[in-house]
Amino acid sequence: MLMNLNKRPPISLFLAIKMTKIPLILLIFFSASQIFASDLVEVFGISRCPDTSKFVKNQLVPFYEKFSSNFSKDFKLDFHAVPTGGSNVDGHYVNRCLHGKTECDLNKLQMCAKKHVSGDWMKIIGCIQGLKSYNKALECLPEAEEGKIVKTCAESDEGEYLLNDENSYRFNVAPLSSWLPWIQVNGKREPYAEHHLKDVVCSLESMKNEEMCQKN
Ligand SMILES: *[C@@H]1O[C@H](CO)[C@@H](O)[C@H](O)[C@H]1NC(C)=O
């Protein structure tokens, strides 16, 4: 699904004041990843997009569920739910999303789960992905304390900030990401991964010698 590119940097509320700091942070990040030769596969998507849903449900989550315990410690797989922009409304930052408010609500729930659920956040993201209603999505959260923290996050400024930060991140790291799901390997687009995630992961330096990547 096609989505607008950000024409100018969104306001980053957590990294407030100076956007000029971001390139520096990224520079440090990228040079660190060079030194440790680690690999990062990251996915940008939106919760109500059929193409993102297909990828998340057929590739990303099953792959993660089956193999995350076999990942090399130098390999990381990440998911970013992104808005299209946002603005200040009555003193509060409010994100805008391609498919409207419900999509923003689901995106926030996904990013709050990533932040607050230590174990199985990818599974929760997969459960929320593609749903039509926020109440249905709440059923994806773990019971007890962790689930409550995620819900509170998604319904407060914390969730708006998190989603906005994902937008800033997208602008800086994936400025050409007009097609979603947009999959990057170490900062470069890899469209082949949309249908061949495991092949792409297993071609990486950090993963190719792992047992899960050996052909029998
Ligand atoms: C993946 O990890 C699990 C649990 O640690 C282990 O039992 C299994 O043999 C591993 N599989 C591969 C293909 O490495």
XYZ file of C-alpha atoms and ligand atoms in Angstrom:
230
model
C 0.000 0.000 0.000
C 1.356 3.416 -0.910
C 1.716 6.063 1.756
C 2.891 9.652 1.667
C 6.517 10.487 2.277
C 7.317 12.950 4.982
C 8.281 16.183 3.277
C 9.901 17.601 6.375
C 10.899 16.130 9.701
C 8.026 15.532 12.072
C 8.435 17.159 15.453
C 10.138 14.795 17.802
C 8.758 15.293 21.247
C 11.114 13.002 23.105
C 14.146 14.277 21.246
C 12.729 17.763 21.557
C 14.375 21.076 20.691
C 17.142 20.185 18.249
C 16.550 17.871 15.300
C 20.211 18.417 14.453
C 21.105 15.968 17.194
C 19.456 13.078 15.374
C 22.052 12.618 12.596
C 24.722 12.492 15.274
C 22.849 9.829 17.203
C 22.370 7.836 13.989
C 26.025 8.196 13.108
C 27.030 6.768 16.467
C 24.482 4.005 16.049
C 25.660 3.039 12.576
C 29.341 3.127 13.422
C 28.649 0.999 16.502
C 26.822 -1.547 14.368
C 29.800 -1.628 11.976
C 32.208 -2.415 14.795
C 30.085 -5.247 16.161
C 29.030 -6.426 12.686
C 25.467 -6.797 13.863
C 22.527 -7.025 11.495
C 19.212 -5.233 11.743
C 16.101 -6.140 9.780
C 13.329 -3.652 10.328
C 9.808 -3.417 9.041
C 7.736 -0.262 8.671
C 4.003 -0.790 8.437
C 0.548 0.344 9.410
C -2.094 -1.617 11.241
C -4.982 -1.309 8.773
C -3.018 -1.933 5.574
C -3.804 -5.280 3.898
C -0.281 -5.645 2.472
C 1.299 -5.020 5.865
C -1.157 -7.467 7.440
C -0.330 -10.167 4.904
C 3.378 -9.805 5.580
C 3.032 -9.581 9.355
C 0.729 -12.585 9.605
C 2.263 -14.854 6.941
C 5.940 -14.005 7.359
C 7.034 -11.838 10.260
C 5.169 -13.327 13.215
C 5.382 -17.023 12.239
C 9.108 -16.572 11.530
C 9.665 -14.798 14.838
C 7.638 -17.330 16.809
C 9.441 -20.272 15.266
C 12.992 -18.968 15.305
C 13.501 -16.076 17.723
C 15.136 -18.400 20.249
C 17.583 -19.426 17.504
C 18.591 -15.892 16.499
C 22.231 -14.972 16.845
C 22.740 -12.327 19.515
C 24.063 -10.036 16.777
C 20.798 -10.149 14.840
C 17.768 -7.996 15.543
C 14.311 -7.977 13.988
C 12.147 -4.924 14.610
C 8.724 -3.581 13.679
C 7.673 0.066 13.435
C 4.029 1.099 13.163
C 3.977 4.594 11.679
C 1.564 7.511 11.400
C 1.495 9.940 8.476
C 1.995 13.022 10.603
C 0.375 14.916 13.411
C -0.288 18.263 15.010
C -0.985 19.977 18.262
C -4.625 19.916 19.310
C -5.515 21.868 22.449
C -2.006 21.570 23.815
C -1.683 17.841 23.112
C 0.148 16.207 20.241
C -2.197 14.082 18.116
C -0.987 11.769 15.340
C -2.735 11.314 12.012
C -2.849 7.934 10.280
C -3.569 6.842 6.716
C -6.735 4.952 7.734
C -7.870 7.401 10.375
C -8.190 7.301 14.131
C -8.704 3.556 14.543
C -5.442 2.907 12.747
C -3.626 5.345 15.030
C -5.198 3.655 18.073
C -4.052 0.214 16.900
C -0.604 1.521 15.921
C -0.196 3.020 19.394
C -1.258 -0.228 21.020
C 1.347 -2.085 18.938
C 4.174 0.316 19.794
C 3.183 0.399 23.475
C 3.276 -3.415 23.510
C 6.738 -3.322 21.969
C 7.859 -0.926 24.683
C 6.251 -2.561 27.700
C 5.873 -6.294 27.044
C 9.189 -7.972 27.668
C 8.583 -11.385 26.118
C 6.156 -11.853 23.310
C 5.540 -8.387 21.904
C 5.825 -9.564 18.306
C 2.963 -12.004 18.814
C 0.803 -9.206 20.251
C 1.642 -6.984 17.281
C 0.539 -9.794 14.968
C -2.705 -10.244 16.897
C -3.545 -6.509 16.685
C -2.495 -6.197 13.034
C -5.425 -5.818 10.600
C -8.186 -5.654 13.216
C -11.115 -3.310 12.689
C -11.798 -2.210 16.247
C -9.832 -0.984 19.218
C -11.864 -3.085 21.664
C -11.047 -6.213 19.708
C -7.372 -5.227 19.782
C -7.455 -4.880 23.573
C -8.199 -8.615 23.716
C -4.721 -9.204 22.262
C -3.046 -7.801 25.371
C -1.744 -10.054 28.123
C -3.899 -10.217 31.210
C -2.776 -8.659 34.467
C -0.372 -5.803 35.017
C 1.553 -5.791 31.730
C -1.641 -5.498 29.669
C -2.910 -2.610 31.794
C 0.351 -0.719 31.358
C 0.124 -1.129 27.576
C -3.497 0.090 27.520
C -2.674 3.108 29.676
C 0.265 3.924 27.410
C -1.845 3.679 24.241
C -4.537 5.957 25.663
C -2.231 8.685 26.952
C 0.350 11.168 25.670
C 2.947 8.435 26.061
C 1.395 6.542 23.142
C 1.141 9.697 20.995
C 4.820 10.452 21.657
C 5.869 6.895 20.908
C 4.038 6.919 17.578
C 5.429 10.321 16.709
C 8.923 9.070 17.500
C 8.364 6.209 15.068
C 7.489 8.843 12.471
C 10.695 10.769 13.193
C 12.623 7.538 12.973
C 10.997 6.674 9.638
C 11.845 10.108 8.280
C 15.490 9.761 9.245
C 16.146 6.093 8.569
C 13.713 5.223 5.767
C 12.995 8.514 3.981
C 11.931 6.774 0.745
C 9.494 4.384 2.389
C 6.425 4.987 0.250
C 5.421 1.314 -0.054
C 4.297 -0.466 3.096
C 5.338 -2.905 4.374
C 8.773 -1.363 3.858
C 11.528 -3.758 4.858
C 15.108 -2.634 5.375
C 18.235 -4.643 5.994
C 20.946 -2.590 7.681
C 19.378 0.603 6.390
C 18.800 -0.540 2.791
C 15.467 -1.517 1.293
C 15.059 -5.240 0.602
C 11.716 -5.821 -1.160
C 12.523 -9.524 -1.673
C 12.058 -9.984 2.077
C 8.340 -9.247 1.768
C 7.889 -12.831 0.555
C 11.194 -14.460 1.528
C 12.014 -13.227 4.998
C 13.901 -16.325 6.111
C 16.105 -16.409 2.988
C 17.031 -12.783 3.528
C 17.748 -13.248 7.237
C 19.789 -16.377 6.568
C 21.972 -14.539 4.046
C 23.207 -12.162 6.754
C 26.685 -12.434 8.201
C 25.345 -12.677 11.754
C 22.925 -15.496 10.909
C 24.245 -17.595 8.031
C 26.142 -20.004 10.278
C 23.301 -20.533 12.742
C 21.769 -23.982 12.774
C 18.360 -22.675 11.723
C 19.957 -21.416 8.497
C 21.737 -24.634 7.521
C 20.078 -26.433 4.624
C 19.434 -30.113 5.215
C 15.978 -23.570 18.038
O 15.955 -23.370 19.434
C 15.264 -24.365 20.147
C 15.147 -23.919 21.580
O 16.327 -23.372 22.078
C 15.985 -25.698 19.962
O 15.315 -26.717 20.644
C 16.035 -26.016 18.479
O 16.786 -27.193 18.257
C 16.636 -24.886 17.680
N 16.466 -25.154 16.263
C 17.364 -24.868 15.336
C 17.028 -25.246 13.937
O 18.425 -24.316 15.604
